[in-house]
Short mmCIF file of C-alpha atoms and ligand atoms in Angstrom, two decimals:
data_model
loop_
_atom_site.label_atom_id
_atom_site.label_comp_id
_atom_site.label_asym_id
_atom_site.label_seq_id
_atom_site.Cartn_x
_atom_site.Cartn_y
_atom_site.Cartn_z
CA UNK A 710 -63.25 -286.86 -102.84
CA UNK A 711 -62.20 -290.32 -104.05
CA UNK A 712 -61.95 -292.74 -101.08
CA UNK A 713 -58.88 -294.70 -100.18
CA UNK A 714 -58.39 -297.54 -102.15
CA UNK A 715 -61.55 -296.73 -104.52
CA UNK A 716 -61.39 -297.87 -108.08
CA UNK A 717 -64.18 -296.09 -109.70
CA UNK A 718 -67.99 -294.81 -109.43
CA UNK A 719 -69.37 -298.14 -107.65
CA UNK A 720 -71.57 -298.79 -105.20
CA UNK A 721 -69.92 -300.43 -101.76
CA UNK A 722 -73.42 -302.79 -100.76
CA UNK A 723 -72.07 -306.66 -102.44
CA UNK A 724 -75.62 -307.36 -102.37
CA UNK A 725 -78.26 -305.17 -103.16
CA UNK A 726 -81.41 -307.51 -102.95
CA UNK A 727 -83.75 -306.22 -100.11
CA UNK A 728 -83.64 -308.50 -97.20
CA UNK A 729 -87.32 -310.35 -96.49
CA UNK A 730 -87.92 -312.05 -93.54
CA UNK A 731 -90.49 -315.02 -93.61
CA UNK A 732 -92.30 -315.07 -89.80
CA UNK A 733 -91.43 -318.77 -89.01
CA UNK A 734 -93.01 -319.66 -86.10
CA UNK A 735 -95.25 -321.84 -87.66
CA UNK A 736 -97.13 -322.32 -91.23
CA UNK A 737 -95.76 -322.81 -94.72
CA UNK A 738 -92.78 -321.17 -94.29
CA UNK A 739 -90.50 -322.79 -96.92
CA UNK A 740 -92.69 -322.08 -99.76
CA UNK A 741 -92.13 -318.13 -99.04
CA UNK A 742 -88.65 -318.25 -98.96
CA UNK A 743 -88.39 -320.05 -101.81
CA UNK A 744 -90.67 -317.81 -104.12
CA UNK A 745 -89.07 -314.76 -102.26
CA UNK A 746 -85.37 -316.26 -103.75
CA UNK A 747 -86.99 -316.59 -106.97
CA UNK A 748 -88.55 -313.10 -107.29
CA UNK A 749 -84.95 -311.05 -106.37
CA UNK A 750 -85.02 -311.00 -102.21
CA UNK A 751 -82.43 -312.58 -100.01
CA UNK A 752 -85.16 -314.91 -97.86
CA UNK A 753 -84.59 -315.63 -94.29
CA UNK A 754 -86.52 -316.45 -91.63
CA UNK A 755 -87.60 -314.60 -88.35
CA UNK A 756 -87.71 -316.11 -84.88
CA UNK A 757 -86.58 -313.60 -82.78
CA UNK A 758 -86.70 -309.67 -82.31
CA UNK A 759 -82.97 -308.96 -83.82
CA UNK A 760 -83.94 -311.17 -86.71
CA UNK A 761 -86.82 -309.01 -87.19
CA UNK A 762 -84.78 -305.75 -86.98
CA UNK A 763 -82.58 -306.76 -89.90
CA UNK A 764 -85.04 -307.20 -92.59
CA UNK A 765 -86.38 -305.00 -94.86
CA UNK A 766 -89.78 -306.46 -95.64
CA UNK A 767 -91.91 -309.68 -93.80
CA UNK A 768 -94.16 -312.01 -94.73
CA UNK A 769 -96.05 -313.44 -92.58
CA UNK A 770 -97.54 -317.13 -93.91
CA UNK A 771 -100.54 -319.08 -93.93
CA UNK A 772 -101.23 -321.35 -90.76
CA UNK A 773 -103.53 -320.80 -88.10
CA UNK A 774 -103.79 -317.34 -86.96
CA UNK A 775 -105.08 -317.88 -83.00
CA UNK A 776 -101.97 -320.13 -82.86
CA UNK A 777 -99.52 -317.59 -84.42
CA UNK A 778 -101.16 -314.84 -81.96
CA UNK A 779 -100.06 -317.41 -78.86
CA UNK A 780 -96.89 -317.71 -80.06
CA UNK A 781 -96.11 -314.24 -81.06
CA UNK A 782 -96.86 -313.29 -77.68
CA UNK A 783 -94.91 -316.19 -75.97
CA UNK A 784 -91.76 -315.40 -77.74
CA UNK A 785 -91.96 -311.76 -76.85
CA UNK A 786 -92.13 -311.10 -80.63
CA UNK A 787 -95.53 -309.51 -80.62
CA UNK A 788 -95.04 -305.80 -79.58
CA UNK A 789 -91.68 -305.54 -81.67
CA UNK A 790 -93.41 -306.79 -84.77
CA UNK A 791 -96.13 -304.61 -84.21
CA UNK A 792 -94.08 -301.59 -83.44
CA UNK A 793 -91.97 -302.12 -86.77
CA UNK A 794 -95.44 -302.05 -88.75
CA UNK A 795 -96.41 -299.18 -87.26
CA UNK A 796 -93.06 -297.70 -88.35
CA UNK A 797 -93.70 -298.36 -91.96
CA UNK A 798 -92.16 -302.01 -92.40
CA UNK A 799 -93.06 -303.45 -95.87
CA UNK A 800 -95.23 -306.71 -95.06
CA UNK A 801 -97.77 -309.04 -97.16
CA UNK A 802 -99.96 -311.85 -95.90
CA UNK A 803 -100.93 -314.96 -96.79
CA UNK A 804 -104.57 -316.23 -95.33
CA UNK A 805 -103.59 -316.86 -91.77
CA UNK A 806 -101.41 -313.61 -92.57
CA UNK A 807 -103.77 -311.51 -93.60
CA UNK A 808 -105.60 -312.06 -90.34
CA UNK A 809 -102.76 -311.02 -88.25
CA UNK A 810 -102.35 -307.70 -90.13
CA UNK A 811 -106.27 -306.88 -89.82
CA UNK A 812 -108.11 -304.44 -87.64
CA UNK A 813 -111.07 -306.39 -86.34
CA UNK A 814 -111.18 -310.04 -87.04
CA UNK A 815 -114.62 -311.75 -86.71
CA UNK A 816 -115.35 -315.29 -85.12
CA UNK A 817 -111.72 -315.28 -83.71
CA UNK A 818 -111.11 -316.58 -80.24
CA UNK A 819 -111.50 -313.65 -77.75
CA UNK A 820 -107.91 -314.02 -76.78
CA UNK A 821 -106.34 -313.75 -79.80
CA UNK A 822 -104.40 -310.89 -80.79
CA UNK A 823 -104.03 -309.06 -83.90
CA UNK A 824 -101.41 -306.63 -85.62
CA UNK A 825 -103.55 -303.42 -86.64
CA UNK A 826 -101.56 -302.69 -89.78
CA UNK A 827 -104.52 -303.16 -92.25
CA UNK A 828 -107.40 -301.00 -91.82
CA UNK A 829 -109.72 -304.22 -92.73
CA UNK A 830 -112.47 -306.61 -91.23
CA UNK A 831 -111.37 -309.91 -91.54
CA UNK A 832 -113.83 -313.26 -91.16
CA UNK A 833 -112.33 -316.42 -90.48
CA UNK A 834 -112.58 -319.47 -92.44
CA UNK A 835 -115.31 -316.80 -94.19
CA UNK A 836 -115.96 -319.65 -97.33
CA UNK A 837 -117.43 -322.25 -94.79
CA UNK A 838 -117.56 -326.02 -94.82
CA UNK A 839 -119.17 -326.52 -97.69
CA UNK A 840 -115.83 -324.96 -99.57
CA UNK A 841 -113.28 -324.91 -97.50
CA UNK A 842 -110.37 -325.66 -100.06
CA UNK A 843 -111.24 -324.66 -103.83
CA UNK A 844 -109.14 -322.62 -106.41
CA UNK A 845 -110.24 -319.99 -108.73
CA UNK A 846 -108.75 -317.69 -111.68
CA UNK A 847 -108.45 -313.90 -110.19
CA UNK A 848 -107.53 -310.90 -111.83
CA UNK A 849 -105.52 -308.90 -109.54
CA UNK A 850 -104.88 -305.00 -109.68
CA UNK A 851 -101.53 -304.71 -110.47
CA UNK A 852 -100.58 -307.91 -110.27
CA UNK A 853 -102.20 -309.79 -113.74
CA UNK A 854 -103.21 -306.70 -115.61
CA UNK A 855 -100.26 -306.29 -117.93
CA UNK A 856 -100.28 -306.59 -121.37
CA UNK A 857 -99.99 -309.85 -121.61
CA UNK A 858 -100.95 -311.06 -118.23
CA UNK A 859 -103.17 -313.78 -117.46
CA UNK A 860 -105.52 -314.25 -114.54
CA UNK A 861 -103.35 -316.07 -111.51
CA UNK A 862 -104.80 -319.50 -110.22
CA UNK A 863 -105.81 -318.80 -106.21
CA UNK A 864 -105.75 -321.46 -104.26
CA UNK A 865 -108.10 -321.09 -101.10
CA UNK A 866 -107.92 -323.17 -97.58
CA UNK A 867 -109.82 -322.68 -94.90
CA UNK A 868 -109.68 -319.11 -95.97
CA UNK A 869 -110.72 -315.51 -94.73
CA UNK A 870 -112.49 -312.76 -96.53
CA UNK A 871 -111.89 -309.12 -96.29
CA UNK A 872 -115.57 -308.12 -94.80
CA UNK A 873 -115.14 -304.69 -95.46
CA UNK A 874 -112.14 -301.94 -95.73
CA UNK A 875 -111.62 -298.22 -94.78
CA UNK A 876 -111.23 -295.78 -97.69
CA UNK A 877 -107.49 -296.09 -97.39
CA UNK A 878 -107.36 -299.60 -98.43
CA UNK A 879 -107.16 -300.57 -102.01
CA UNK A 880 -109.00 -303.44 -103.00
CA UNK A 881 -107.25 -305.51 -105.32
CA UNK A 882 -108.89 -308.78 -106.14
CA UNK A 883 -112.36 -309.97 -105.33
CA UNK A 884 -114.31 -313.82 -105.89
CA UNK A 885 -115.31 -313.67 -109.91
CA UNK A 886 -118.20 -316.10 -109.36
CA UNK A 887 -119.77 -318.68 -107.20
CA UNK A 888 -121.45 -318.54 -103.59
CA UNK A 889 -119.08 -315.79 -102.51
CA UNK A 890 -119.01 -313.38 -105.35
CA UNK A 891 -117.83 -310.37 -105.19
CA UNK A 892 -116.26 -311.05 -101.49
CA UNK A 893 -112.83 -309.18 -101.26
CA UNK A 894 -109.51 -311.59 -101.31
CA UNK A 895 -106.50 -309.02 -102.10
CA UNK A 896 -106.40 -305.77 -100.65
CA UNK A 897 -102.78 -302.86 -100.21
CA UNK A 898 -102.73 -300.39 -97.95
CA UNK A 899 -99.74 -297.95 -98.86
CA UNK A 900 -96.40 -300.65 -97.66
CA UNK A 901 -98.81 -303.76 -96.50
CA UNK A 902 -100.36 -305.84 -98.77
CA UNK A 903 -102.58 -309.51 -97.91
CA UNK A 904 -104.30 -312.18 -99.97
CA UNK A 905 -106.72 -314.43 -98.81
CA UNK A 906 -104.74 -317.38 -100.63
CA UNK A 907 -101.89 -318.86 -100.78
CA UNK A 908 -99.40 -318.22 -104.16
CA UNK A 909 -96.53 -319.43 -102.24
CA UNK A 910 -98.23 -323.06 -103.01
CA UNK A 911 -98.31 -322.37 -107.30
CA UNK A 912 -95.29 -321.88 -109.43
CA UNK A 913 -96.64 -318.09 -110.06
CA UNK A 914 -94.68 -315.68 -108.55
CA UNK A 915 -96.13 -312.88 -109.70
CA UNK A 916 -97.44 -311.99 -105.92
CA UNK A 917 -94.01 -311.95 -104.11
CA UNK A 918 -92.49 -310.34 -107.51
CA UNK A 919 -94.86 -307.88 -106.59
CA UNK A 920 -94.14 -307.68 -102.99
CA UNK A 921 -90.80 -307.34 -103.17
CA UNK A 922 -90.96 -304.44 -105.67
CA UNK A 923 -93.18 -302.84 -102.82
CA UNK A 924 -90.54 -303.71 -100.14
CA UNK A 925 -87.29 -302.16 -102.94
CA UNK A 926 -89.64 -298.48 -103.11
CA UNK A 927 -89.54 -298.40 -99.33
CA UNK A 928 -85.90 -299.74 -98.38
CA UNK A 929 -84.11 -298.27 -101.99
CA UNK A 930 -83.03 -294.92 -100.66
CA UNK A 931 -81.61 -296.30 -97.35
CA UNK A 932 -79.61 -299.04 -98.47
CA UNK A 933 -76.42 -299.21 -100.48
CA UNK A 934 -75.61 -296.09 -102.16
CA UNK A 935 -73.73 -294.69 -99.46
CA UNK A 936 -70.13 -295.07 -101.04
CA UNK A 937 -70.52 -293.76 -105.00
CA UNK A 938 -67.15 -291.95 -105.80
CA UNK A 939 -67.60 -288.51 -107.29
N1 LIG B 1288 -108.20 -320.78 -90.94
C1 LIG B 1288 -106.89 -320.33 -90.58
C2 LIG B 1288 -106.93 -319.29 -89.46
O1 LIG B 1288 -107.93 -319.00 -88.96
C3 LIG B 1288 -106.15 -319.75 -91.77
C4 LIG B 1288 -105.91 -320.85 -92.78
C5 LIG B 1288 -104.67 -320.68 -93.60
O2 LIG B 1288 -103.79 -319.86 -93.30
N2 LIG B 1288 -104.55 -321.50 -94.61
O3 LIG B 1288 -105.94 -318.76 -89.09
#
């Protein structure tokens, strides 16, 4: 059946780059959305609960994670978000990110809240005062092991480390050297991936080209192909 008006096999979406929401309540927000436009997502930001039910994928930035938990909770934004990821919602994130997506965060504030949808342990500001800020090369699985991939610069500020993970999570980067070798700073877990760092603040966009790949395999057979003529 050809439908009225139809010119040909097409498909009816005008837009068929997944929709990624950037949690802006506070942190670097504008650096996401900016490397999410450059790696094939529509970017917008998310404030509020219907926001949040129109994307396909979030990030969730860098910032300071006891404040993000206050706020989240404030804005009545906290049970929705966390009721999307446990629905399967695509998410990555960054450093203050990564700690709201943990398990079990260590020397948090008691109070603060977290979103369960990494099966990590998470230590705050893990690198201490001697380092807090200080970049390294990483190889990442998946991310800088093609054929002619390069490590990625990581920039690191008053980071976390991944303590330790359940035998679901993939690890996919750890610290190549220094005091803190070997300590975990990438990890996936099926649609939710998190980075100690921050790539949103290098021109490499090979993280959120990544990401957003992740977020197309999850939203690809529900959007957009609902109208191909036969
Ligand atoms: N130290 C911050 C926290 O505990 C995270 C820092 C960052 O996101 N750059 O949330």
């Amino acid at each position: 059946m050809t439908a009225p008006g139809s010119t040909g096999p097409h498909v009816s979406s005008p837009d068929s780059r997944p929709l990624v929401g950037v949690l802006a309540l506070q942190g670097d927000v504008r650096e996401h959305l900016a490397a999410l436009e450059v790696s094939g997502a529509r970017a917008v930001t998310v404030r509020r609960a219907a926001e949040l039910d129109a994307v396909d994928g979030l990030v969730i930035p860098g910032g300071e994670s006891t404040t993000m938990s206050h706020l989240l909770t404030v804005l009545d934004l906290f049970e929705p978000l966390a009721a999307r990821l446990a629905a399967g919602l695509p998410a990555y994130g960054s450093c203050a990110g990564m700690i709201m997506l943990a398990s079990t965060i260590l020397d948090t504030r008691p109070d603060a809240k977290h979103l369960d949808a990494l099966d990590i342990t998470v230590r705050r500001n893990a690198f201490g005062r001697q380092v807090e800020s200080f970049e390294t090369d990483l190889d990442i699985a998946g991310i800088t092991d093609g054929p002619d991939a390069a490590p990625m610069r990581a920039v690191f500020i008053r980071a976390p480390w991944v303590e330790s993970v359940s035998p679901h999570v993939q690890v996919l980067a750890r610290v190549p050297d220094g005091p803190a070798q070997g300590r975990i700073v990438a990890v996936r877990q099926g649609a939710v991936l998190a980075t100690s760092f921050h790539p949103e603040v290098t021109g490499d966009r090979r993280v959120h080209a990544y990401f957003v790949d992740m977020v197309r395999e999850v939203s690809g057979g529900n959007r957009g192909v609902g109208n191909i003529d036969t």
